[in-house]
Tab-separated table of C-alpha atoms in Angstrom:
chain	number	residue	atom	x	y	z
V	1	MET	CA	11.190	47.668	-13.888
V	2	SER	CA	8.115	47.737	-16.133
V	3	GLN	CA	6.580	44.564	-17.389
V	4	PRO	CA	7.080	43.899	-21.119
V	5	PRO	CA	3.976	43.856	-23.120
V	6	HIS	CA	3.404	39.553	-23.359
V	7	SER	CA	4.120	38.667	-27.118
V	8	ALA	CA	3.178	34.842	-27.474
V	9	PRO	CA	0.879	31.911	-28.480
V	10	PRO	CA	-2.805	31.923	-26.842
V	11	ARG	CA	-4.075	30.077	-23.702
V	12	SER	CA	-5.051	27.267	-26.214
V	13	GLU	CA	-1.632	26.809	-27.296
V	14	ARG	CA	0.923	24.983	-25.113
V	15	TRP	CA	3.426	27.490	-23.329
V	16	THR	CA	6.473	26.448	-22.871
V	17	VAL	CA	9.794	27.636	-21.313
V	18	ALA	CA	10.646	29.706	-24.151
V	19	SER	CA	7.608	31.401	-24.860
V	20	LEU	CA	6.804	32.507	-21.206
V	21	ALA	CA	11.304	33.555	-21.192
V	22	ARG	CA	9.710	35.642	-24.680
V	23	ALA	CA	6.506	36.762	-23.000
V	24	ALA	CA	8.270	38.001	-20.259
V	25	GLY	CA	11.350	39.358	-21.690
V	26	VAL	CA	13.597	36.983	-19.743
V	27	ALA	CA	16.134	33.915	-21.108
V	28	ALA	CA	14.429	30.792	-20.742
V	29	SER	CA	17.043	29.316	-17.802
V	30	THR	CA	16.056	32.164	-16.039
V	31	VAL	CA	12.817	31.149	-16.457
V	32	SER	CA	13.471	27.718	-15.454
V	33	ARG	CA	15.133	28.786	-12.573
V	34	ALA	CA	12.182	31.096	-11.081
V	35	LEU	CA	9.262	28.491	-11.315
V	36	ARG	CA	12.389	26.400	-9.281
V	37	ASN	CA	12.663	29.158	-6.690
V	38	ASP	CA	15.946	29.144	-7.244
V	39	PRO	CA	17.295	31.749	-4.323
V	40	ARG	CA	19.507	33.426	-7.314
V	41	ILE	CA	16.444	34.998	-8.845
V	42	SER	CA	15.369	38.136	-7.473
V	43	PRO	CA	11.595	37.749	-5.786
V	44	GLU	CA	10.517	40.576	-7.923
V	45	VAL	CA	11.772	38.497	-11.151
V	46	ARG	CA	10.652	35.398	-9.464
V	47	GLU	CA	6.654	36.621	-9.110
V	48	ARG	CA	6.432	37.660	-12.425
V	49	ILE	CA	7.236	35.018	-14.201
V	50	VAL	CA	5.258	32.826	-11.338
V	51	THR	CA	2.595	35.081	-12.730
V	52	LEU	CA	3.207	34.866	-16.078
V	53	ALA	CA	2.552	30.946	-16.248
V	54	GLN	CA	-0.353	31.136	-13.447
V	55	GLU	CA	-1.868	33.530	-16.025
V	56	VAL	CA	-1.567	31.624	-18.898
V	57	GLY	CA	-1.982	27.908	-17.404
V	58	TYR	CA	1.317	26.566	-18.452
V	59	THR	CA	2.203	23.001	-17.211
V	60	PRO	CA	6.053	21.934	-16.808
V	61	ASN	CA	7.098	18.811	-18.699
V	62	VAL	CA	8.273	17.067	-15.833
V	63	LEU	CA	9.798	14.520	-18.263
V	64	ALA	CA	11.574	16.990	-20.425
V	65	ARG	CA	12.728	18.161	-17.158
V	66	SER	CA	14.114	15.118	-16.191
V	67	LEU	CA	15.946	14.080	-19.748
V	68	VAL	CA	17.716	18.042	-18.533
V	69	GLY	CA	18.243	17.796	-14.985
V	70	GLY	CA	18.413	13.523	-14.365
V	71	ASN	CA	15.430	13.656	-12.174
V	72	SER	CA	12.283	13.729	-12.442
V	73	GLY	CA	10.680	14.536	-9.112
V	74	LEU	CA	8.483	11.642	-9.882
V	75	ILE	CA	7.847	8.861	-7.202
V	76	GLY	CA	6.289	5.154	-8.679
V	77	LEU	CA	3.685	4.404	-6.619
V	78	VAL	CA	2.829	0.516	-7.405
V	79	LEU	CA	-0.247	-1.038	-6.420
V	80	GLY	CA	-2.275	-4.281	-5.891
V	81	PRO	CA	-5.859	-4.790	-7.167
V	82	VAL	CA	-7.879	-1.702	-6.800
V	83	GLU	CA	-10.711	-3.810	-5.769
V	84	ASN	CA	-8.736	-4.764	-2.260
V	85	PRO	CA	-9.805	-1.457	-0.295
V	86	LEU	CA	-6.199	-2.035	1.675
V	87	TYR	CA	-4.377	-0.784	-1.542
V	88	ALA	CA	-6.755	2.255	-1.415
V	89	GLU	CA	-5.762	2.937	1.646
V	90	LEU	CA	-2.304	3.059	1.121
V	91	MET	CA	-2.703	5.375	-1.984
V	92	GLN	CA	-4.828	7.620	0.111
V	93	ARG	CA	-1.672	8.005	3.093
V	94	ALA	CA	0.725	7.619	0.095
V	95	VAL	CA	-0.909	10.587	-1.482
V	96	THR	CA	-1.430	13.073	0.858
V	97	GLN	CA	1.876	12.148	2.685
V	98	ALA	CA	3.960	12.603	-0.826
V	99	ALA	CA	1.881	15.874	-1.198
V	100	ALA	CA	3.185	17.297	2.556
V	101	ARG	CA	7.152	16.788	1.494
V	102	GLY	CA	6.557	18.021	-2.466
V	103	TRP	CA	6.854	15.152	-4.304
V	104	ARG	CA	4.586	14.391	-7.542
V	105	LEU	CA	3.310	10.390	-7.868
V	106	LEU	CA	2.945	8.301	-10.662
V	107	LEU	CA	0.669	5.422	-9.435
V	108	VAL	CA	0.902	2.150	-11.585
V	109	HIS	CA	-2.003	-0.154	-10.919
V	110	ALA	CA	-0.211	-3.855	-11.096
V	111	GLY	CA	-3.507	-5.855	-11.518
V	112	PRO	CA	-3.457	-9.925	-9.966
V	113	GLY	CA	-0.162	-11.645	-10.849
V	114	PRO	CA	3.269	-11.726	-11.276
V	115	ILE	CA	4.817	-7.963	-12.459
V	116	GLU	CA	4.228	-7.757	-16.356
V	117	GLN	CA	6.596	-5.808	-18.410
V	118	ALA	CA	4.284	-2.595	-18.967
V	119	THR	CA	4.852	-2.386	-15.108
V	120	ALA	CA	8.180	-2.635	-15.607
V	121	ASP	CA	8.638	0.109	-18.352
V	122	ALA	CA	6.494	2.800	-16.318
V	123	LEU	CA	8.351	2.941	-13.975
V	124	LEU	CA	11.513	2.969	-16.262
V	125	GLN	CA	9.993	5.372	-19.009
V	126	TYR	CA	8.799	7.713	-16.710
V	127	ARG	CA	12.548	7.732	-15.132
V	128	VAL	CA	11.033	7.303	-11.511
V	129	ASP	CA	13.303	9.351	-8.761
V	130	GLY	CA	12.505	6.104	-6.518
V	131	CYS	CA	9.870	3.802	-5.907
V	132	ILE	CA	7.439	2.452	-3.252
V	133	ILE	CA	5.706	-1.382	-4.199
V	134	THR	CA	2.585	-2.398	-2.806
V	135	SER	CA	1.276	-4.856	-4.330
V	136	ALA	CA	2.363	-8.573	-3.198
V	137	GLU	CA	2.881	-10.823	-6.402
V	138	LEU	CA	5.774	-7.503	-7.588
V	139	SER	CA	7.612	-7.321	-4.878
V	140	SER	CA	10.710	-9.942	-5.428
V	141	ARG	CA	10.553	-9.178	-9.495
V	142	ALA	CA	10.137	-4.871	-8.671
V	143	ALA	CA	13.017	-5.456	-5.884
V	144	ILE	CA	15.308	-6.677	-9.243
V	145	ILE	CA	14.352	-4.216	-11.796
V	146	CYS	CA	14.599	-1.250	-9.487
V	147	ARG	CA	18.539	-2.724	-8.248
V	148	ASP	CA	19.211	-3.377	-12.107
V	149	ASN	CA	18.460	0.574	-12.562
V	150	GLN	CA	19.485	2.090	-10.008
V	151	VAL	CA	16.450	3.110	-9.117
V	152	PRO	CA	15.786	3.849	-4.533
V	153	LEU	CA	13.025	1.868	-3.587
V	154	VAL	CA	11.041	0.706	-0.718
V	155	MET	CA	8.328	-2.118	-0.202
V	156	VAL	CA	5.247	-1.782	2.037
V	157	ASN	CA	3.309	-3.767	3.434
V	158	ARG	CA	5.639	-6.853	2.227
V	159	VAL	CA	8.716	-7.893	1.512
V	160	ALA	CA	11.041	-9.654	-1.186
V	161	TRP	CA	13.288	-12.324	0.276
V	162	GLU	CA	16.002	-11.401	-1.989
V	163	HIS	CA	16.785	-8.075	-1.507
V	164	GLY	CA	14.865	-4.226	-0.802
V	165	SER	CA	14.247	-1.942	1.984
V	166	ALA	CA	10.454	-2.391	3.726
V	167	VAL	CA	8.120	-1.629	5.960
V	168	SER	CA	5.617	-3.533	7.366
V	169	CYS	CA	3.511	-4.295	10.452
V	170	ASP	CA	4.281	-7.189	12.593
V	171	ASN	CA	2.444	-10.298	10.663
V	172	GLU	CA	3.297	-13.009	12.559
V	173	ALA	CA	2.611	-11.559	15.276
V	174	ALA	CA	-0.920	-10.709	14.697
V	175	GLY	CA	-1.765	-14.124	13.524
V	176	ALA	CA	-0.595	-15.404	17.122
V	177	LEU	CA	-2.455	-12.708	18.853
V	178	LEU	CA	-5.277	-13.401	17.390
V	179	ALA	CA	-4.842	-17.558	17.569
V	180	ASP	CA	-4.294	-16.758	21.160
V	181	LEU	CA	-7.257	-15.120	21.718
V	182	LEU	CA	-9.776	-17.445	19.738
V	183	ILE	CA	-7.682	-20.394	21.710
V	184	GLU	CA	-8.478	-18.565	25.531
V	185	ALA	CA	-12.307	-17.628	24.534
V	186	GLY	CA	-12.644	-21.239	24.696
V	187	HIS	CA	-12.577	-22.422	20.168
V	188	ARG	CA	-11.092	-25.559	19.874
V	189	ARG	CA	-11.342	-26.439	16.046
V	190	LEU	CA	-9.395	-23.716	14.455
V	191	ALA	CA	-8.539	-22.737	10.201
V	192	VAL	CA	-7.113	-20.645	8.576
V	193	VAL	CA	-7.462	-19.548	4.778
V	194	SER	CA	-4.437	-18.093	3.050
V	195	GLY	CA	-4.199	-15.436	0.297
V	196	ASN	CA	-0.907	-16.138	-2.195
V	197	PRO	CA	1.566	-18.933	-0.724
V	198	THR	CA	4.243	-17.090	-2.046
V	199	THR	CA	4.242	-13.629	-0.497
V	200	SER	CA	5.669	-13.078	3.402
V	201	THR	CA	2.567	-11.025	4.420
V	202	SER	CA	0.185	-14.178	3.941
V	203	ILE	CA	3.050	-16.778	5.136
V	204	LYS	CA	3.755	-14.858	8.235
V	205	ARG	CA	0.595	-14.660	9.489
V	206	ALA	CA	-0.300	-17.793	9.115
V	207	ASP	CA	2.512	-18.881	10.668
V	208	GLY	CA	2.111	-16.923	13.507
V	209	PHE	CA	-1.412	-18.286	14.024
V	210	ILE	CA	-0.646	-22.083	13.146
V	211	ARG	CA	2.066	-21.651	15.502
V	212	GLN	CA	0.493	-20.465	18.518
V	213	VAL	CA	-2.186	-23.499	18.149
V	214	ARG	CA	0.477	-26.093	17.873
V	215	ALA	CA	1.339	-25.042	21.788
V	216	ALA	CA	-1.644	-24.683	22.630
V	217	GLY	CA	-1.901	-29.133	21.681
V	218	LEU	CA	-4.980	-28.174	19.544
V	219	PRO	CA	-5.598	-30.307	16.291
V	220	GLU	CA	-3.457	-29.238	13.387
V	221	PRO	CA	-6.064	-26.174	11.425
V	222	LEU	CA	-7.667	-26.344	8.266
V	223	ARG	CA	-5.448	-24.325	5.068
V	224	PHE	CA	-7.241	-23.261	2.927
V	225	GLY	CA	-6.240	-20.283	0.557
V	226	GLY	CA	-4.349	-19.340	-2.913
V	227	ALA	CA	-4.862	-15.327	-3.372
V	228	ASN	CA	-6.397	-12.486	-1.749
V	229	SER	CA	-8.871	-12.129	-2.788
V	230	HIS	CA	-12.971	-11.634	-1.037
V	231	ALA	CA	-13.328	-14.722	-3.873
V	232	LYS	CA	-11.039	-17.060	-2.171
V	233	GLY	CA	-12.485	-15.906	0.624
V	234	PHE	CA	-15.715	-16.845	-0.397
V	235	GLU	CA	-14.713	-20.528	-1.859
V	236	ALA	CA	-13.012	-21.246	1.191
V	237	GLY	CA	-16.115	-20.136	3.105
V	238	GLN	CA	-18.378	-22.376	0.901
V	239	ALA	CA	-16.476	-25.455	1.895
V	240	ILE	CA	-16.098	-24.778	6.223
V	241	ALA	CA	-20.223	-24.423	5.176
V	242	ALA	CA	-19.782	-28.001	3.471
V	243	LEU	CA	-18.205	-29.900	6.601
V	244	PRO	CA	-19.907	-31.943	8.668
V	245	ALA	CA	-20.785	-29.740	11.631
V	246	SER	CA	-19.029	-32.514	13.479
V	247	GLU	CA	-15.767	-31.458	11.400
V	248	ARG	CA	-16.840	-27.798	10.663
V	249	PRO	CA	-13.799	-25.557	12.545
V	250	ASP	CA	-15.093	-23.100	15.313
V	251	ALA	CA	-13.274	-20.461	14.437
V	252	VAL	CA	-11.840	-19.335	11.113
V	253	LEU	CA	-8.391	-16.319	10.310
V	254	GLY	CA	-8.562	-14.980	7.161
V	255	VAL	CA	-4.883	-13.493	6.440
V	256	SER	CA	-6.616	-10.540	5.411
V	257	ASP	CA	-9.851	-8.509	6.033
V	258	PHE	CA	-10.869	-8.567	2.368
V	259	ILE	CA	-10.090	-12.621	2.349
V	260	ALA	CA	-12.546	-13.140	6.315
V	261	MET	CA	-15.445	-10.938	4.146
V	262	GLY	CA	-15.615	-13.104	1.640
V	263	ILE	CA	-15.482	-16.431	3.932
V	264	MET	CA	-17.961	-14.091	6.168
V	265	ASP	CA	-20.130	-13.912	3.162
V	266	ALA	CA	-20.275	-17.573	2.685
V	267	LEU	CA	-20.727	-18.834	6.028
V	268	ARG	CA	-23.737	-16.116	6.041
V	269	GLU	CA	-25.614	-17.451	2.677
V	270	ALA	CA	-24.890	-21.114	3.833
V	271	GLY	CA	-26.798	-19.943	6.806
V	272	LEU	CA	-24.442	-20.506	9.402
V	273	ARG	CA	-24.119	-17.655	11.960
V	274	VAL	CA	-21.006	-15.547	12.420
V	275	PRO	CA	-20.091	-15.248	15.098
V	276	GLY	CA	-22.328	-17.773	16.991
V	277	ASP	CA	-21.436	-21.108	14.969
V	278	ILE	CA	-18.143	-19.567	13.630
V	279	SER	CA	-15.908	-16.914	14.992
V	280	VAL	CA	-14.474	-15.110	11.728
V	281	VAL	CA	-11.348	-12.597	12.525
V	282	GLY	CA	-8.753	-11.047	10.267
V	283	ILE	CA	-5.973	-8.832	9.750
V	284	ASP	CA	-5.296	-5.685	8.131
V	285	GLY	CA	-8.268	-2.823	9.968
V	286	VAL	CA	-9.626	-1.559	5.976
V	287	GLY	CA	-12.589	0.530	6.890
V	288	ALA	CA	-14.382	-1.606	5.040
V	289	ALA	CA	-14.379	-4.257	7.213
V	290	GLN	CA	-15.425	-2.326	9.917
V	291	ARG	CA	-19.175	-1.470	8.586
V	292	PRO	CA	-22.133	-3.310	8.728
V	293	PRO	CA	-22.493	-6.825	8.183
V	294	TYR	CA	-19.126	-7.003	9.156
V	295	ARG	CA	-18.352	-5.404	11.994
V	296	MET	CA	-15.078	-7.167	12.029
V	297	THR	CA	-12.476	-8.744	14.988
V	298	THR	CA	-9.209	-7.539	13.718
V	299	VAL	CA	-5.392	-6.820	13.865
V	300	ALA	CA	-5.008	-3.019	12.383
V	301	GLN	CA	-1.613	-2.164	10.321
V	302	PRO	CA	-0.231	0.992	11.482
V	303	LEU	CA	-1.000	2.153	7.879
V	304	GLU	CA	0.186	5.869	8.492
V	305	ASP	CA	2.810	4.919	10.415
V	306	MET	CA	4.625	2.657	7.867
V	307	MET	CA	3.979	4.782	4.859
V	308	GLU	CA	5.497	7.760	7.044
V	309	ARG	CA	8.713	5.503	7.883
V	310	ALA	CA	8.640	4.424	3.910
V	311	LEU	CA	8.152	7.437	2.432
V	312	ASP	CA	11.735	7.921	5.345
V	313	LEU	CA	13.428	5.142	3.569
V	314	LEU	CA	13.120	6.478	0.497
V	315	ASN	CA	13.826	10.178	0.873
V	316	ALA	CA	17.480	9.393	2.081
V	317	ARG	CA	18.451	6.353	-0.659
V	318	MET	CA	17.019	9.480	-3.178
V	319	ASN	CA	19.508	12.090	-1.397
V	320	GLY	CA	22.563	10.000	-1.555
V	321	VAL	CA	22.761	8.047	2.399
V	322	HIS	CA	23.778	4.967	0.839
V	323	ARG	CA	22.774	2.505	3.387
V	324	ALA	CA	22.114	-1.409	3.839
V	325	ASP	CA	18.856	-2.880	3.289
V	326	GLU	CA	16.251	-2.023	6.211
V	327	VAL	CA	13.333	-3.816	7.484
V	328	VAL	CA	11.413	-1.958	10.003
V	329	THR	CA	8.637	-3.320	11.819
V	330	LEU	CA	6.055	-2.064	13.516
V	331	ARG	CA	3.300	-3.490	15.772
V	332	GLY	CA	-0.214	-3.474	15.161
V	333	GLU	CA	-3.389	-2.510	16.946
V	334	LEU	CA	-6.459	-4.998	18.067
V	335	VAL	CA	-9.688	-4.100	16.884
V	336	ILE	CA	-12.485	-5.669	18.534
V	337	GLY	CA	-16.069	-5.961	16.266
V	338	GLN	CA	-18.601	-8.650	16.356
V	339	SER	CA	-17.125	-11.525	14.177
V	340	ALA	CA	-15.523	-13.404	17.214
V	341	ARG	CA	-16.274	-14.302	20.257
V	342	LEU	CA	-13.946	-13.170	22.143
V	343	PRO	CA	-12.317	-13.953	26.082
V	344	ALA	CA	-14.718	-11.524	28.325
V	345	ARG	CA	-11.622	-9.744	29.705
V	346	LEU	CA	-11.711	-7.923	26.659
V	347	LEU	CA	-15.453	-6.878	26.754
V	348	ALA	CA	-16.291	-6.090	30.236
V	349	GLY	CA	-16.938	-2.759	30.312
């Protein structure tokens, strides 16, 4: 069949399904089906329409399509403060894995603090088919918003206490492991610098660490904290450095690598040696913490596996598989750096 001549707007104007249909000499419904690889459209017609769409630079109106079909093809990804390298690494994995599944991501930067109406509006107005939440402060509020609007939700790296499926690292085990290693290496005065006091990640990491210190019969760890930021870690490091030497801890856990980086910067600025005077450890395993001047000993979260499991859970819920809320917990991996004095058995060979 010969292709009818194009009689449509120039490339500089916005092409629509209707103008593509006129140019191709077919019905608008045929164009829509061809662009969705609908098997009812013959390969020849589909190829002709797809080629035309590519030639003229046609971009589908995802939002308009959602109004008609009910599905936007968008997955909401809510990220915490982008200055924290953890969120950049989570975003990279989400983008890569979502693309492999043929999904588009709507990135929503939540920023610090509680959820704002703009974040909720973005999730609902763009009619996302599902949502991945990584921001600590947003977990509980976002779970309520998604539940009330029938939007499937999975949280990564945190758990909402009320409801919602989640995939996280075994945070309590990570804190406990680091405490055990520091104690085995001979540290006796320990401290923990926490993040947001209401988030599951910070709470469980600190709890695991403190539990093991108590079990060893050592003095109660000093506690600092307030937010998951380099600035708060730096403030805590300054406070630790200002203590008399007899009261100063000889090992500190920052419940995130980002916090621990701030601690290390402050201690070194005060003239203290890490790990010579004070050992510092973190949790997350972000790439920035493995570069000079940090080379941090940490427990790395299995971010690749966590995101894959989260997308699997989300996919099941978006496809109508009704399940009770699930919490998937994966083990982290110890990364031996140069920021802490560790047992000799770990350093042998």
